[in-house]
Amino acid sequence: NKHIVSGRGPGADVYLLEFEDTMAEYNYIVRKLTEAVASGIEQNALAVLHRNNIQPWEFANLLKEKSLDKVNLMTFHKSKGLEFKKVWIIDVCRGMIPSPKAGTEKELEEERRSFYVAMTRAEDELNICWTLMSKNKKTNPSEFIFELQ
């Protein structure tokens, strides 16, 4: 259990979560979102963040199917300036975060800043998630995960 520390204080509890595949990741998060809502947290105080708009269509459908459609599902960029009780950052895998298009040190640093923005959206709990398999391909955690440890 780690903490992100900012000028505002000790920050959120941080959990690093590894999953076998994308559906295991998504199902776990839906279960945790359901538990949070059952405990009294409003859906709009919860967020699932991703790097770009291409990623989470399956996840959006799963949220709708489970009546969790008020949960915030948005990109890192769109989350800037917002705060949520609990945040899940999904698909934190190499090839996704940082973008493979980040070829220069400046572009890589911008990807790192974007990831930091996503991490600092959590007030109480931050969950950083990655999978070992995605679309039938073996994946590895993002290099940014190792920078946190």
Short mmCIF file of N, CA and C in Angstrom, two decimals:
data_model
loop_
_atom_site.label_atom_id
_atom_site.label_comp_id
_atom_site.label_asym_id
_atom_site.label_seq_id
_atom_site.Cartn_x
_atom_site.Cartn_y
_atom_site.Cartn_z
N ASN A 1 0.85 -1.17 0.00
CA ASN A 1 0.00 0.00 0.00
C ASN A 1 0.89 1.24 0.00
N LYS A 2 0.76 2.06 -1.00
CA LYS A 2 1.56 3.26 -1.14
C LYS A 2 0.66 4.47 -1.04
N HIS A 3 1.24 5.65 -0.96
CA HIS A 3 0.49 6.90 -0.94
C HIS A 3 1.11 7.85 -1.95
N ILE A 4 0.24 8.62 -2.58
CA ILE A 4 0.71 9.73 -3.39
C ILE A 4 0.70 10.94 -2.48
N VAL A 5 1.78 11.63 -2.42
CA VAL A 5 1.89 12.80 -1.56
C VAL A 5 1.91 14.04 -2.44
N SER A 6 1.09 15.01 -2.07
CA SER A 6 1.07 16.27 -2.81
C SER A 6 1.10 17.41 -1.81
N GLY A 7 1.04 18.62 -2.30
CA GLY A 7 1.02 19.79 -1.45
C GLY A 7 -0.23 19.86 -0.58
N ARG A 8 -1.26 19.09 -0.95
CA ARG A 8 -2.51 19.09 -0.18
C ARG A 8 -2.46 18.12 0.99
N GLY A 9 -1.46 17.27 1.06
CA GLY A 9 -1.39 16.32 2.16
C GLY A 9 -1.00 14.94 1.68
N PRO A 10 -1.24 13.92 2.54
CA PRO A 10 -0.75 12.58 2.24
C PRO A 10 -1.38 11.92 1.03
N GLY A 11 -2.58 12.29 0.64
CA GLY A 11 -3.17 11.76 -0.58
C GLY A 11 -3.81 10.39 -0.43
N ALA A 12 -4.08 9.81 -1.58
CA ALA A 12 -4.85 8.58 -1.67
C ALA A 12 -3.99 7.35 -1.40
N ASP A 13 -4.66 6.29 -0.93
CA ASP A 13 -4.03 4.97 -0.89
C ASP A 13 -3.88 4.49 -2.33
N VAL A 14 -2.76 3.87 -2.64
CA VAL A 14 -2.48 3.42 -4.00
C VAL A 14 -2.35 1.90 -4.02
N TYR A 15 -3.05 1.28 -4.95
CA TYR A 15 -3.00 -0.17 -5.14
C TYR A 15 -2.57 -0.47 -6.56
N LEU A 16 -1.58 -1.33 -6.71
CA LEU A 16 -1.11 -1.77 -8.01
C LEU A 16 -1.69 -3.16 -8.26
N LEU A 17 -2.49 -3.29 -9.33
CA LEU A 17 -3.26 -4.51 -9.55
C LEU A 17 -2.95 -5.13 -10.91
N GLU A 18 -2.57 -6.40 -10.89
CA GLU A 18 -2.25 -7.13 -12.12
C GLU A 18 -3.35 -8.16 -12.37
N PHE A 19 -3.77 -8.28 -13.64
CA PHE A 19 -4.83 -9.20 -14.03
C PHE A 19 -4.37 -10.10 -15.18
N GLU A 20 -4.97 -11.27 -15.27
CA GLU A 20 -4.65 -12.21 -16.34
C GLU A 20 -4.97 -11.63 -17.72
N ASP A 21 -6.14 -11.00 -17.84
CA ASP A 21 -6.57 -10.46 -19.14
C ASP A 21 -7.51 -9.28 -18.91
N THR A 22 -7.90 -8.66 -20.00
CA THR A 22 -8.72 -7.45 -19.95
C THR A 22 -10.07 -7.70 -19.29
N MET A 23 -10.72 -8.81 -19.62
CA MET A 23 -12.03 -9.07 -19.03
C MET A 23 -11.93 -9.31 -17.52
N ALA A 24 -10.87 -9.95 -17.06
CA ALA A 24 -10.67 -10.12 -15.61
C ALA A 24 -10.51 -8.75 -14.95
N GLU A 25 -9.75 -7.88 -15.60
CA GLU A 25 -9.56 -6.51 -15.10
C GLU A 25 -10.90 -5.79 -15.02
N TYR A 26 -11.64 -5.81 -16.10
CA TYR A 26 -12.92 -5.10 -16.16
C TYR A 26 -13.92 -5.66 -15.15
N ASN A 27 -14.03 -6.98 -15.05
CA ASN A 27 -14.97 -7.60 -14.11
C ASN A 27 -14.63 -7.27 -12.67
N TYR A 28 -13.34 -7.27 -12.33
CA TYR A 28 -12.91 -6.90 -10.99
C TYR A 28 -13.32 -5.46 -10.68
N ILE A 29 -13.06 -4.57 -11.60
CA ILE A 29 -13.38 -3.15 -11.37
C ILE A 29 -14.88 -2.96 -11.23
N VAL A 30 -15.67 -3.63 -12.05
CA VAL A 30 -17.12 -3.53 -11.93
C VAL A 30 -17.58 -4.02 -10.56
N ARG A 31 -16.99 -5.11 -10.08
CA ARG A 31 -17.33 -5.62 -8.75
C ARG A 31 -16.99 -4.57 -7.68
N LYS A 32 -15.82 -3.95 -7.78
CA LYS A 32 -15.40 -2.94 -6.81
C LYS A 32 -16.27 -1.68 -6.89
N LEU A 33 -16.66 -1.30 -8.11
CA LEU A 33 -17.55 -0.15 -8.27
C LEU A 33 -18.90 -0.44 -7.63
N THR A 34 -19.41 -1.64 -7.84
CA THR A 34 -20.69 -2.05 -7.26
C THR A 34 -20.61 -2.00 -5.73
N GLU A 35 -19.51 -2.49 -5.17
CA GLU A 35 -19.31 -2.45 -3.71
C GLU A 35 -19.25 -1.01 -3.20
N ALA A 36 -18.56 -0.15 -3.94
CA ALA A 36 -18.45 1.26 -3.52
C ALA A 36 -19.83 1.93 -3.50
N VAL A 37 -20.61 1.69 -4.55
CA VAL A 37 -21.96 2.27 -4.62
C VAL A 37 -22.82 1.70 -3.49
N ALA A 38 -22.72 0.40 -3.22
CA ALA A 38 -23.48 -0.22 -2.13
C ALA A 38 -23.09 0.35 -0.77
N SER A 39 -21.85 0.82 -0.64
CA SER A 39 -21.40 1.41 0.63
C SER A 39 -21.84 2.86 0.79
N GLY A 40 -22.49 3.41 -0.23
CA GLY A 40 -23.01 4.77 -0.13
C GLY A 40 -22.28 5.82 -0.95
N ILE A 41 -21.26 5.44 -1.67
CA ILE A 41 -20.54 6.40 -2.52
C ILE A 41 -21.34 6.61 -3.81
N GLU A 42 -21.59 7.85 -4.15
CA GLU A 42 -22.32 8.16 -5.37
C GLU A 42 -21.50 7.73 -6.60
N GLN A 43 -22.20 7.26 -7.62
CA GLN A 43 -21.50 6.83 -8.84
C GLN A 43 -20.64 7.94 -9.43
N ASN A 44 -21.13 9.18 -9.37
CA ASN A 44 -20.37 10.28 -9.98
C ASN A 44 -19.12 10.67 -9.17
N ALA A 45 -18.92 10.02 -8.00
CA ALA A 45 -17.70 10.24 -7.21
C ALA A 45 -16.65 9.17 -7.50
N LEU A 46 -16.93 8.33 -8.50
CA LEU A 46 -16.04 7.24 -8.91
C LEU A 46 -15.59 7.48 -10.34
N ALA A 47 -14.36 7.09 -10.65
CA ALA A 47 -13.87 7.30 -12.01
C ALA A 47 -12.99 6.15 -12.47
N VAL A 48 -13.14 5.83 -13.74
CA VAL A 48 -12.27 4.89 -14.43
C VAL A 48 -11.61 5.68 -15.55
N LEU A 49 -10.29 5.77 -15.49
CA LEU A 49 -9.54 6.61 -16.43
C LEU A 49 -8.72 5.75 -17.37
N HIS A 50 -8.58 6.23 -18.59
CA HIS A 50 -7.82 5.53 -19.63
C HIS A 50 -7.10 6.55 -20.47
N ARG A 51 -6.11 6.08 -21.20
CA ARG A 51 -5.24 6.98 -21.95
C ARG A 51 -5.95 7.68 -23.11
N ASN A 52 -6.76 6.94 -23.87
CA ASN A 52 -7.42 7.56 -25.03
C ASN A 52 -8.81 6.98 -25.24
N ASN A 53 -9.56 7.56 -26.15
CA ASN A 53 -10.96 7.15 -26.38
C ASN A 53 -11.11 5.81 -27.07
N ILE A 54 -10.04 5.25 -27.58
CA ILE A 54 -10.14 4.00 -28.32
C ILE A 54 -10.33 2.82 -27.36
N GLN A 55 -9.76 2.87 -26.19
CA GLN A 55 -9.69 1.72 -25.29
C GLN A 55 -11.01 1.11 -24.84
N PRO A 56 -11.87 1.82 -24.12
CA PRO A 56 -12.78 1.11 -23.23
C PRO A 56 -14.22 0.88 -23.70
N TRP A 57 -14.48 0.62 -24.95
CA TRP A 57 -15.87 0.44 -25.38
C TRP A 57 -16.51 -0.77 -24.71
N GLU A 58 -15.77 -1.87 -24.61
CA GLU A 58 -16.30 -3.05 -23.91
C GLU A 58 -16.62 -2.71 -22.46
N PHE A 59 -15.75 -1.93 -21.85
CA PHE A 59 -15.94 -1.57 -20.46
C PHE A 59 -17.16 -0.66 -20.30
N ALA A 60 -17.34 0.29 -21.20
CA ALA A 60 -18.50 1.18 -21.15
C ALA A 60 -19.79 0.37 -21.25
N ASN A 61 -19.81 -0.63 -22.12
CA ASN A 61 -20.99 -1.48 -22.26
C ASN A 61 -21.25 -2.28 -20.98
N LEU A 62 -20.18 -2.75 -20.35
CA LEU A 62 -20.30 -3.50 -19.11
C LEU A 62 -20.86 -2.61 -17.99
N LEU A 63 -20.41 -1.38 -17.91
CA LEU A 63 -20.93 -0.44 -16.91
C LEU A 63 -22.43 -0.22 -17.12
N LYS A 64 -22.81 -0.02 -18.36
CA LYS A 64 -24.22 0.21 -18.68
C LYS A 64 -25.06 -1.02 -18.31
N GLU A 65 -24.57 -2.19 -18.65
CA GLU A 65 -25.25 -3.45 -18.36
C GLU A 65 -25.46 -3.64 -16.86
N LYS A 66 -24.52 -3.17 -16.05
CA LYS A 66 -24.58 -3.33 -14.58
C LYS A 66 -25.19 -2.11 -13.89
N SER A 67 -25.82 -1.22 -14.66
CA SER A 67 -26.45 0.00 -14.13
C SER A 67 -25.46 0.89 -13.39
N LEU A 68 -24.24 0.95 -13.91
CA LEU A 68 -23.19 1.82 -13.36
C LEU A 68 -22.84 2.93 -14.36
N ASP A 69 -23.83 3.35 -15.13
CA ASP A 69 -23.56 4.29 -16.21
C ASP A 69 -23.34 5.73 -15.76
N LYS A 70 -23.44 6.00 -14.46
CA LYS A 70 -23.12 7.34 -13.94
C LYS A 70 -21.67 7.42 -13.44
N VAL A 71 -20.97 6.28 -13.44
CA VAL A 71 -19.55 6.27 -13.10
C VAL A 71 -18.81 7.04 -14.19
N ASN A 72 -17.86 7.85 -13.82
CA ASN A 72 -17.09 8.63 -14.78
C ASN A 72 -16.11 7.72 -15.52
N LEU A 73 -16.24 7.62 -16.82
CA LEU A 73 -15.33 6.88 -17.68
C LEU A 73 -14.76 7.90 -18.64
N MET A 74 -13.48 8.24 -18.46
CA MET A 74 -12.92 9.34 -19.25
C MET A 74 -11.42 9.19 -19.44
N THR A 75 -10.92 9.99 -20.36
CA THR A 75 -9.48 9.98 -20.64
C THR A 75 -8.74 10.75 -19.54
N PHE A 76 -7.42 10.51 -19.49
CA PHE A 76 -6.58 11.25 -18.55
C PHE A 76 -6.78 12.75 -18.76
N HIS A 77 -6.73 13.16 -20.01
CA HIS A 77 -6.82 14.58 -20.35
C HIS A 77 -8.15 15.19 -19.87
N LYS A 78 -9.25 14.48 -20.10
CA LYS A 78 -10.56 15.00 -19.71
C LYS A 78 -10.71 15.09 -18.20
N SER A 79 -9.95 14.27 -17.46
CA SER A 79 -10.07 14.26 -16.00
C SER A 79 -9.33 15.42 -15.33
N LYS A 80 -8.51 16.12 -16.09
CA LYS A 80 -7.69 17.19 -15.52
C LYS A 80 -8.57 18.21 -14.79
N GLY A 81 -8.19 18.51 -13.55
CA GLY A 81 -8.91 19.48 -12.74
C GLY A 81 -10.05 18.89 -11.92
N LEU A 82 -10.37 17.61 -12.12
CA LEU A 82 -11.45 16.96 -11.39
C LEU A 82 -10.88 16.06 -10.29
N GLU A 83 -11.72 15.74 -9.31
CA GLU A 83 -11.31 14.81 -8.25
C GLU A 83 -12.43 13.83 -7.99
N PHE A 84 -12.06 12.62 -7.60
CA PHE A 84 -13.02 11.55 -7.35
C PHE A 84 -12.59 10.79 -6.09
N LYS A 85 -13.55 10.24 -5.38
CA LYS A 85 -13.25 9.47 -4.17
C LYS A 85 -12.34 8.29 -4.49
N LYS A 86 -12.72 7.52 -5.52
CA LYS A 86 -11.94 6.35 -5.92
C LYS A 86 -11.71 6.40 -7.42
N VAL A 87 -10.49 6.05 -7.82
CA VAL A 87 -10.10 6.09 -9.23
C VAL A 87 -9.44 4.76 -9.60
N TRP A 88 -9.80 4.25 -10.78
CA TRP A 88 -9.13 3.10 -11.38
C TRP A 88 -8.53 3.59 -12.70
N ILE A 89 -7.25 3.38 -12.88
CA ILE A 89 -6.60 3.66 -14.16
C ILE A 89 -6.43 2.29 -14.83
N ILE A 90 -7.03 2.12 -16.00
CA ILE A 90 -7.05 0.81 -16.64
C ILE A 90 -6.01 0.71 -17.75
N ASP A 91 -5.65 -0.53 -18.04
CA ASP A 91 -4.78 -0.86 -19.18
C ASP A 91 -3.44 -0.14 -19.14
N VAL A 92 -2.81 -0.14 -17.97
CA VAL A 92 -1.51 0.52 -17.81
C VAL A 92 -0.42 -0.47 -18.25
N CYS A 93 -0.41 -0.73 -19.56
CA CYS A 93 0.49 -1.71 -20.17
C CYS A 93 1.42 -1.02 -21.17
N ARG A 94 2.59 -1.64 -21.39
CA ARG A 94 3.49 -1.14 -22.44
C ARG A 94 2.74 -1.17 -23.77
N GLY A 95 2.97 -0.17 -24.55
CA GLY A 95 2.27 -0.05 -25.82
C GLY A 95 1.00 0.77 -25.71
N MET A 96 0.54 0.99 -24.49
CA MET A 96 -0.63 1.84 -24.24
C MET A 96 -0.18 3.09 -23.49
N ILE A 97 0.57 2.86 -22.40
CA ILE A 97 1.06 3.94 -21.55
C ILE A 97 2.54 3.66 -21.30
N PRO A 98 3.45 4.44 -21.76
CA PRO A 98 3.24 5.59 -22.64
C PRO A 98 2.87 5.15 -24.06
N SER A 99 2.36 6.09 -24.81
CA SER A 99 2.01 5.81 -26.20
C SER A 99 3.26 5.39 -26.97
N PRO A 100 3.12 4.40 -27.84
CA PRO A 100 4.27 4.01 -28.66
C PRO A 100 4.72 5.14 -29.61
N LYS A 101 3.87 6.14 -29.79
CA LYS A 101 4.21 7.28 -30.65
C LYS A 101 5.12 8.29 -29.94
N ALA A 102 5.30 8.12 -28.63
CA ALA A 102 6.16 9.03 -27.87
C ALA A 102 7.61 8.65 -28.14
N GLY A 103 8.17 9.25 -29.18
CA GLY A 103 9.51 8.87 -29.63
C GLY A 103 10.64 9.70 -29.06
N THR A 104 10.33 10.91 -28.65
CA THR A 104 11.37 11.78 -28.11
C THR A 104 11.27 11.85 -26.59
N GLU A 105 12.32 12.31 -25.97
CA GLU A 105 12.30 12.46 -24.50
C GLU A 105 11.21 13.45 -24.08
N LYS A 106 11.01 14.51 -24.87
CA LYS A 106 9.97 15.50 -24.57
C LYS A 106 8.58 14.86 -24.63
N GLU A 107 8.33 14.03 -25.65
CA GLU A 107 7.04 13.35 -25.78
C GLU A 107 6.83 12.34 -24.65
N LEU A 108 7.88 11.64 -24.28
CA LEU A 108 7.80 10.69 -23.19
C LEU A 108 7.50 11.41 -21.87
N GLU A 109 8.12 12.55 -21.68
CA GLU A 109 7.87 13.34 -20.47
C GLU A 109 6.43 13.84 -20.44
N GLU A 110 5.86 14.18 -21.57
CA GLU A 110 4.45 14.59 -21.64
C GLU A 110 3.53 13.43 -21.29
N GLU A 111 3.86 12.23 -21.74
CA GLU A 111 3.09 11.03 -21.39
C GLU A 111 3.16 10.80 -19.87
N ARG A 112 4.33 10.99 -19.30
CA ARG A 112 4.51 10.83 -17.85
C ARG A 112 3.66 11.86 -17.10
N ARG A 113 3.65 13.10 -17.57
CA ARG A 113 2.83 14.14 -16.93
C ARG A 113 1.34 13.79 -17.01
N SER A 114 0.92 13.28 -18.15
CA SER A 114 -0.48 12.90 -18.34
C SER A 114 -0.87 11.78 -17.37
N PHE A 115 0.02 10.80 -17.20
CA PHE A 115 -0.22 9.71 -16.25
C PHE A 115 -0.28 10.26 -14.83
N TYR A 116 0.58 11.20 -14.50
CA TYR A 116 0.57 11.82 -13.18
C TYR A 116 -0.76 12.55 -12.94
N VAL A 117 -1.24 13.26 -13.96
CA VAL A 117 -2.55 13.93 -13.84
C VAL A 117 -3.61 12.90 -13.47
N ALA A 118 -3.63 11.77 -14.17
CA ALA A 118 -4.61 10.73 -13.88
C ALA A 118 -4.48 10.23 -12.44
N MET A 119 -3.26 9.99 -12.00
CA MET A 119 -3.05 9.47 -10.65
C MET A 119 -3.52 10.44 -9.58
N THR A 120 -3.37 11.72 -9.82
CA THR A 120 -3.70 12.71 -8.80
C THR A 120 -5.18 13.09 -8.79
N ARG A 121 -6.00 12.39 -9.53
CA ARG A 121 -7.45 12.63 -9.50
C ARG A 121 -8.10 11.95 -8.31
N ALA A 122 -7.42 11.01 -7.67
CA ALA A 122 -7.98 10.22 -6.57
C ALA A 122 -7.87 10.95 -5.24
N GLU A 123 -8.98 11.08 -4.54
CA GLU A 123 -8.96 11.66 -3.20
C GLU A 123 -8.63 10.62 -2.13
N ASP A 124 -9.27 9.45 -2.21
CA ASP A 124 -9.13 8.44 -1.16
C ASP A 124 -8.41 7.17 -1.61
N GLU A 125 -8.66 6.75 -2.84
CA GLU A 125 -8.12 5.47 -3.30
C GLU A 125 -7.80 5.52 -4.79
N LEU A 126 -6.60 5.08 -5.11
CA LEU A 126 -6.15 4.99 -6.50
C LEU A 126 -5.77 3.55 -6.80
N ASN A 127 -6.34 3.02 -7.88
CA ASN A 127 -6.05 1.66 -8.32
C ASN A 127 -5.44 1.74 -9.71
N ILE A 128 -4.22 1.26 -9.86
CA ILE A 128 -3.53 1.26 -11.15
C ILE A 128 -3.51 -0.18 -11.64
N CYS A 129 -4.12 -0.42 -12.80
CA CYS A 129 -4.38 -1.77 -13.28
C CYS A 129 -3.68 -2.07 -14.60
N TRP A 130 -3.19 -3.30 -14.72
CA TRP A 130 -2.63 -3.76 -15.99
C TRP A 130 -2.91 -5.24 -16.16
N THR A 131 -2.77 -5.72 -17.37
CA THR A 131 -3.06 -7.11 -17.68
C THR A 131 -1.81 -7.82 -18.22
N LEU A 132 -1.83 -9.14 -18.09
CA LEU A 132 -0.75 -9.96 -18.65
C LEU A 132 -1.03 -10.35 -20.10
N MET A 133 -2.32 -10.31 -20.49
CA MET A 133 -2.74 -10.63 -21.86
C MET A 133 -3.76 -9.58 -22.31
N SER A 134 -3.64 -9.16 -23.56
CA SER A 134 -4.62 -8.24 -24.15
C SER A 134 -4.77 -8.59 -25.62
N LYS A 135 -6.00 -8.83 -26.03
CA LYS A 135 -6.28 -9.19 -27.43
C LYS A 135 -5.42 -10.38 -27.86
N ASN A 136 -5.35 -11.39 -27.00
CA ASN A 136 -4.61 -12.63 -27.25
C ASN A 136 -3.10 -12.43 -27.41
N LYS A 137 -2.59 -11.32 -26.90
CA LYS A 137 -1.15 -11.07 -26.93
C LYS A 137 -0.64 -10.87 -25.52
N LYS A 138 0.56 -11.38 -25.26
CA LYS A 138 1.21 -11.18 -23.96
C LYS A 138 1.56 -9.70 -23.83
N THR A 139 1.29 -9.15 -22.66
CA THR A 139 1.61 -7.74 -22.40
C THR A 139 2.47 -7.64 -21.15
N ASN A 140 3.06 -6.49 -20.97
CA ASN A 140 3.87 -6.19 -19.79
C ASN A 140 3.37 -4.90 -19.17
N PRO A 141 3.59 -4.73 -17.87
CA PRO A 141 3.20 -3.46 -17.25
C PRO A 141 3.97 -2.30 -17.88
N SER A 142 3.37 -1.14 -17.85
CA SER A 142 4.02 0.08 -18.32
C SER A 142 5.30 0.34 -17.54
N GLU A 143 6.27 0.91 -18.20
CA GLU A 143 7.50 1.29 -17.51
C GLU A 143 7.22 2.29 -16.39
N PHE A 144 6.10 3.02 -16.49
CA PHE A 144 5.76 3.98 -15.45
C PHE A 144 5.42 3.29 -14.13
N ILE A 145 4.96 2.05 -14.18
CA ILE A 145 4.67 1.28 -12.96
C ILE A 145 5.95 1.12 -12.14
N PHE A 146 7.03 0.79 -12.83
CA PHE A 146 8.30 0.55 -12.14
C PHE A 146 8.87 1.84 -11.54
N GLU A 147 8.51 2.96 -12.12
CA GLU A 147 8.95 4.24 -11.56
C GLU A 147 8.25 4.55 -10.25
N LEU A 148 7.08 3.95 -10.02
CA LEU A 148 6.32 4.18 -8.79
C LEU A 148 6.87 3.36 -7.62
N GLN A 149 7.50 2.25 -7.93
CA GLN A 149 7.88 1.31 -6.87
C GLN A 149 9.20 1.65 -6.22
#
